[in-house]
PDB file of C-alpha atoms in Angstrom:
ATOM      1  CA  ILE A  13       0.164  19.731  30.744  1.00 53.00           C
ATOM      2  CA  PHE A  14      -3.016  21.174  32.642  1.00 49.00           C
ATOM      3  CA  PHE A  15      -2.467  24.696  30.574  1.00 51.00           C
ATOM      4  CA  CYS A  16      -1.788  22.311  27.302  1.00 54.00           C
ATOM      5  CA  THR A  17      -4.173  20.599  27.584  1.00 58.00           C
ATOM      6  CA  PHE A  18      -7.115  23.581  28.412  1.00 57.00           C
ATOM      7  CA  GLY A  19      -5.692  25.123  26.300  1.00 61.00           C
ATOM      8  CA  PHE A  20      -6.127  21.843  23.567  1.00 59.00           C
ATOM      9  CA  PHE A  21      -9.608  22.008  24.629  1.00 61.00           C
ATOM     10  CA  PHE A  22     -10.757  25.835  24.396  1.00 67.00           C
ATOM     11  CA  PHE A  23      -9.047  26.024  20.930  1.00 63.00           C
ATOM     12  CA  LEU A  24     -11.494  23.495  20.005  1.00 60.00           C
ATOM     13  CA  PHE A  25     -14.258  25.151  21.583  1.00 67.00           C
ATOM     14  CA  HIS A  26     -13.735  28.213  19.948  1.00 65.00           C
ATOM     15  CA  LEU A  27     -13.130  26.456  16.727  1.00 61.00           C
ATOM     16  CA  GLN A  28     -16.895  24.786  17.088  1.00 66.00           C
ATOM     17  CA  LYS A  29     -17.718  28.139  17.384  1.00 64.00           C
ATOM     18  CA  LEU A  30     -15.973  29.107  13.939  1.00 56.00           C
ATOM     19  CA  GLU A  31     -17.917  26.721  11.846  1.00 61.00           C
ATOM     20  CA  ASN A  32     -20.922  27.279  13.825  1.00 57.00           C
ATOM     21  CA  MET A  33     -20.762  30.998  13.171  1.00 53.00           C
ATOM     22  CA  LYS A  34     -19.336  29.930   9.428  1.00 54.00           C
ATOM     23  CA  LYS A  35     -22.754  27.996   8.615  1.00 50.00           C
ATOM     24  CA  TRP A  36     -25.233  30.546   9.409  1.00 45.00           C
ATOM     25  CA  PHE A  37     -22.758  32.348   7.019  1.00 43.00           C
ATOM     26  CA  LEU A  38     -22.879  31.270   4.228  1.00 42.00           C
ATOM     27  CA  ILE A  39     -27.286  29.888   4.299  1.00 44.00           C
ATOM     28  CA  SER A  40     -27.933  33.464   4.963  1.00 45.00           C
ATOM     29  CA  ILE A  41     -26.349  34.220   2.074  1.00 45.00           C
ATOM     30  CA  ALA A  42     -27.992  30.867  -0.073  1.00 42.00           C
ATOM     31  CA  VAL A  43     -31.161  31.854   1.413  1.00 43.00           C
ATOM     32  CA  VAL A  44     -30.596  35.974  -0.281  1.00 43.00           C
ATOM     33  CA  SER A  45     -29.250  34.661  -3.790  1.00 44.00           C
ATOM     34  CA  LEU A  46     -32.048  33.340  -3.857  1.00 43.00           C
ATOM     35  CA  GLY A  47     -33.908  35.971  -3.134  1.00 50.00           C
ATOM     36  CA  ALA A  48     -32.069  37.598  -5.385  1.00 57.00           C
ATOM     37  CA  ASN A  49     -32.571  34.354  -8.380  1.00 75.00           C
ATOM     38  CA  ALA A  50     -36.589  35.502  -8.011  1.00 82.00           C
ATOM     39  CA  GLN A  51     -36.315  38.584  -8.527  1.00 84.00           C
ATOM     40  CA  ILE A  52     -34.999  37.990 -11.114  1.00 92.00           C
ATOM     41  CA  LYS A  53     -36.810  35.733 -12.862  1.00 93.00           C
ATOM     42  CA  ALA A  54     -39.671  37.599 -11.587  1.00 94.00           C
ATOM     43  CA  ILE A  55     -38.829  40.009 -14.745  1.00 96.00           C
ATOM     44  CA  LEU A  56     -38.710  37.583 -17.167  1.00 96.00           C
ATOM     45  CA  GLY A  57     -41.222  37.554 -19.951  1.00 97.00           C
ATOM     46  CA  ASP A  58     -43.824  40.118 -21.232  1.00 98.00           C
ATOM     47  CA  TRP A  59     -43.875  43.875 -20.134  1.00 97.00           C
ATOM     48  CA  ARG A  60     -46.807  46.294 -21.789  1.00 97.00           C
ATOM     49  CA  THR A  61     -45.040  49.977 -22.090  1.00 95.00           C
ATOM     50  CA  VAL A  62     -46.876  52.119 -21.245  1.00 90.00           C
ATOM     51  CA  ASP A  63     -46.600  56.490 -23.285  1.00 86.00           C
ATOM     52  CA  ASP A  64     -45.866  58.145 -21.276  1.00 81.00           C
ATOM     53  CA  LYS A  65     -47.641  61.434 -22.695  1.00 84.00           C
ATOM     54  CA  THR A  66     -51.224  59.522 -23.226  1.00 87.00           C
ATOM     55  CA  GLY A  67     -51.073  56.711 -20.662  1.00 86.00           C
ATOM     56  CA  GLU A  68     -52.096  53.827 -24.285  1.00 89.00           C
ATOM     57  CA  LYS A  69     -50.331  50.201 -23.580  1.00 91.00           C
ATOM     58  CA  ARG A  70     -47.616  50.896 -26.975  1.00 91.00           C
ATOM     59  CA  SER A  71     -45.687  47.266 -27.138  1.00 94.00           C
ATOM     60  CA  ILE A  72     -44.975  44.458 -25.508  1.00 97.00           C
ATOM     61  CA  VAL A  73     -41.423  44.591 -24.508  1.00 98.00           C
ATOM     62  CA  THR A  74     -40.097  40.252 -23.733  1.00 98.00           C
ATOM     63  CA  ILE A  75     -37.339  40.590 -21.758  1.00 98.00           C
ATOM     64  CA  TYR A  76     -35.147  37.469 -21.797  1.00 98.00           C
ATOM     65  CA  LYS A  77     -31.756  35.612 -20.802  1.00 97.00           C
ATOM     66  CA  GLY A  78     -29.341  34.791 -24.495  1.00 97.00           C
ATOM     67  CA  SER A  79     -27.106  32.307 -25.035  1.00 97.00           C
ATOM     68  CA  ASP A  80     -24.135  34.149 -23.879  1.00 97.00           C
ATOM     69  CA  GLY A  81     -25.690  34.952 -19.664  1.00 96.00           C
ATOM     70  CA  LEU A  82     -26.637  38.014 -20.248  1.00 97.00           C
ATOM     71  CA  TYR A  83     -29.914  39.654 -20.129  1.00 98.00           C
ATOM     72  CA  TYR A  84     -31.783  41.539 -23.699  1.00 98.00           C
ATOM     73  CA  GLY A  85     -35.445  42.727 -23.918  1.00 98.00           C
ATOM     74  CA  LYS A  86     -37.208  42.429 -27.564  1.00 98.00           C
ATOM     75  CA  ILE A  87     -40.661  44.575 -29.067  1.00 96.00           C
ATOM     76  CA  SER A  88     -42.316  41.285 -29.447  1.00 96.00           C
ATOM     77  CA  LYS A  89     -45.467  43.268 -30.725  1.00 94.00           C
ATOM     78  CA  MET A  90     -46.760  46.678 -30.997  1.00 92.00           C
ATOM     79  CA  LEU A  91     -49.777  47.324 -29.748  1.00 91.00           C
ATOM     80  CA  MET A  92     -50.453  50.830 -31.406  1.00 81.00           C
ATOM     81  CA  TYR A  93     -51.629  49.535 -35.681  1.00 70.00           C
ATOM     82  CA  THR A  94     -50.097  52.504 -36.043  1.00 73.00           C
ATOM     83  CA  ASP A  95     -46.859  51.798 -35.325  1.00 71.00           C
ATOM     84  CA  LEU A  96     -47.556  48.054 -37.001  1.00 75.00           C
ATOM     85  CA  ASP A  97     -45.433  49.007 -39.452  1.00 84.00           C
ATOM     86  CA  LEU A  98     -42.804  52.009 -37.756  1.00 89.00           C
ATOM     87  CA  LYS A  99     -39.081  51.973 -38.946  1.00 93.00           C
ATOM     88  CA  CYS A 100     -36.510  52.095 -36.737  1.00 93.00           C
ATOM     89  CA  ASP A 101     -34.934  55.418 -39.314  1.00 94.00           C
ATOM     90  CA  GLN A 102     -33.670  56.535 -36.540  1.00 94.00           C
ATOM     91  CA  CYS A 103     -30.958  53.896 -35.593  1.00 94.00           C
ATOM     92  CA  LYS A 104     -27.177  53.694 -37.215  1.00 94.00           C
ATOM     93  CA  GLY A 105     -25.263  51.003 -38.350  1.00 94.00           C
ATOM     94  CA  GLU A 106     -27.159  47.510 -38.579  1.00 94.00           C
ATOM     95  CA  ASP A 107     -30.696  48.891 -36.524  1.00 95.00           C
ATOM     96  CA  TYR A 108     -30.592  51.001 -39.444  1.00 96.00           C
ATOM     97  CA  ASN A 109     -34.868  50.685 -40.716  1.00 95.00           C
ATOM     98  CA  ALA A 110     -34.913  48.147 -38.648  1.00 95.00           C
ATOM     99  CA  PRO A 111     -38.622  47.202 -37.714  1.00 95.00           C
ATOM    100  CA  ILE A 112     -39.259  48.637 -34.593  1.00 94.00           C
ATOM    101  CA  GLU A 113     -41.635  45.043 -34.269  1.00 94.00           C
ATOM    102  CA  GLY A 114     -38.225  42.987 -32.996  1.00 95.00           C
ATOM    103  CA  LEU A 115     -36.512  45.050 -32.121  1.00 96.00           C
ATOM    104  CA  VAL A 116     -33.901  43.840 -29.580  1.00 97.00           C
ATOM    105  CA  ILE A 117     -34.134  47.998 -27.502  1.00 97.00           C
ATOM    106  CA  ILE A 118     -32.745  46.551 -23.779  1.00 98.00           C
ATOM    107  CA  ARG A 119     -29.223  44.656 -24.729  1.00 98.00           C
ATOM    108  CA  GLY A 120     -26.052  43.089 -22.407  1.00 97.00           C
ATOM    109  CA  MET A 121     -27.617  43.766 -18.880  1.00 97.00           C
ATOM    110  CA  LYS A 122     -26.272  40.970 -16.220  1.00 96.00           C
ATOM    111  CA  ALA A 123     -28.041  40.713 -12.651  1.00 96.00           C
ATOM    112  CA  GLU A 124     -27.072  41.740 -10.031  1.00 94.00           C
ATOM    113  CA  ASP A 125     -29.189  42.586  -6.616  1.00 92.00           C
ATOM    114  CA  GLY A 126     -32.294  41.062  -8.414  1.00 94.00           C
ATOM    115  CA  GLN A 127     -31.156  44.489 -10.976  1.00 96.00           C
ATOM    116  CA  LEU A 128     -30.019  44.140 -13.686  1.00 97.00           C
ATOM    117  CA  VAL A 129     -27.843  46.264 -14.615  1.00 96.00           C
ATOM    118  CA  GLY A 130     -25.365  48.068 -16.920  1.00 92.00           C
ATOM    119  CA  GLY A 131     -26.000  47.306 -20.686  1.00 94.00           C
ATOM    120  CA  LYS A 132     -27.542  50.006 -22.778  1.00 96.00           C
ATOM    121  CA  VAL A 133     -31.105  50.950 -23.702  1.00 97.00           C
ATOM    122  CA  LEU A 134     -31.477  51.934 -27.158  1.00 96.00           C
ATOM    123  CA  ASP A 135     -34.675  54.655 -26.766  1.00 94.00           C
ATOM    124  CA  PRO A 136     -36.097  54.151 -31.682  1.00 91.00           C
ATOM    125  CA  GLU A 137     -38.240  57.317 -31.362  1.00 90.00           C
ATOM    126  CA  SER A 138     -34.567  58.946 -30.898  1.00 94.00           C
ATOM    127  CA  GLY A 139     -32.442  56.075 -32.060  1.00 95.00           C
ATOM    128  CA  LYS A 140     -30.141  56.770 -28.614  1.00 95.00           C
ATOM    129  CA  PHE A 141     -28.402  54.076 -26.426  1.00 96.00           C
ATOM    130  CA  TYR A 142     -28.778  54.705 -22.739  1.00 96.00           C
ATOM    131  CA  TYR A 143     -27.363  53.206 -19.784  1.00 96.00           C
ATOM    132  CA  GLY A 144     -30.186  51.300 -18.219  1.00 95.00           C
ATOM    133  CA  LYS A 145     -30.617  49.662 -15.119  1.00 96.00           C
ATOM    134  CA  ILE A 146     -34.354  47.161 -14.628  1.00 97.00           C
ATOM    135  CA  TYR A 147     -36.435  46.487 -11.039  1.00 97.00           C
ATOM    136  CA  LEU A 148     -39.592  45.224  -9.956  1.00 96.00           C
ATOM    137  CA  LYS A 149     -42.036  47.983  -7.813  1.00 95.00           C
ATOM    138  CA  ASP A 150     -44.612  47.063  -6.039  1.00 94.00           C
ATOM    139  CA  GLY A 151     -45.304  44.445  -9.399  1.00 93.00           C
ATOM    140  CA  LYS A 152     -44.617  47.238 -11.983  1.00 95.00           C
ATOM    141  CA  LEU A 153     -40.676  46.603 -13.825  1.00 96.00           C
ATOM    142  CA  VAL A 154     -39.077  49.555 -13.715  1.00 96.00           C
ATOM    143  CA  LEU A 155     -36.678  51.031 -16.881  1.00 96.00           C
ATOM    144  CA  ARG A 156     -34.773  53.666 -16.358  1.00 95.00           C
ATOM    145  CA  GLY A 157     -32.638  54.863 -18.827  1.00 93.00           C
ATOM    146  CA  SER A 158     -29.818  57.423 -18.043  1.00 93.00           C
ATOM    147  CA  LEU A 159     -27.411  59.102 -19.998  1.00 91.00           C
ATOM    148  CA  ASP A 160     -24.861  58.449 -16.866  1.00 88.00           C
ATOM    149  CA  LYS A 161     -23.557  54.661 -15.757  1.00 81.00           C
ATOM    150  CA  ARG A 162     -24.741  56.124 -12.164  1.00 76.00           C
ATOM    151  CA  GLY A 163     -28.363  56.944 -13.430  1.00 75.00           C
ATOM    152  CA  PHE A 164     -28.041  60.626 -12.256  1.00 80.00           C
ATOM    153  CA  LEU A 165     -29.095  62.131 -15.602  1.00 88.00           C
ATOM    154  CA  GLY A 166     -32.047  60.202 -16.754  1.00 91.00           C
ATOM    155  CA  ARG A 167     -35.840  59.284 -16.430  1.00 91.00           C
ATOM    156  CA  ASN A 168     -37.923  56.299 -15.313  1.00 93.00           C
ATOM    157  CA  GLN A 169     -40.265  54.241 -17.109  1.00 93.00           C
ATOM    158  CA  THR A 170     -42.658  51.659 -16.035  1.00 94.00           C
ATOM    159  CA  TRP A 171     -43.843  49.141 -17.593  1.00 95.00           C
ATOM    160  CA  ILE A 172     -47.410  46.308 -16.385  1.00 95.00           C
ATOM    161  CA  ARG A 173     -47.843  43.011 -16.662  1.00 92.00           C
TER     162      ARG A 173
END
């Protein structure tokens, strides 16, 4: 009887420790999740694109969450007067000859670990789609467009608020 009672209390003691470990594990996951969610919220909103060659601000892109739960980015305003009437003449399908201002260039991204991944990015100058990844670095938005899903073959663009 002594061993049964001792074994039962030993089991309860370790069960209590296990419950505490579970609680701390769940709390740590919640904290990490909140941090990642804050990163995504910081990505949303208006960003100024910068020309890679000249350094001039070209447009304002608004990044938003769609009704389907995925993330999108639209050129909401062209900043250079020479670009105001540009059309996407290199685009295919429904985007062909669409005005650049108002064009959705970031499509179908999902939130993962504080980044937006898994979608496509349209380059309106070439009309080509690239795999996309968006994250924040030093308060700036980094858009990685690549030929491959893993992001090895591509380049970064940095946008500012």
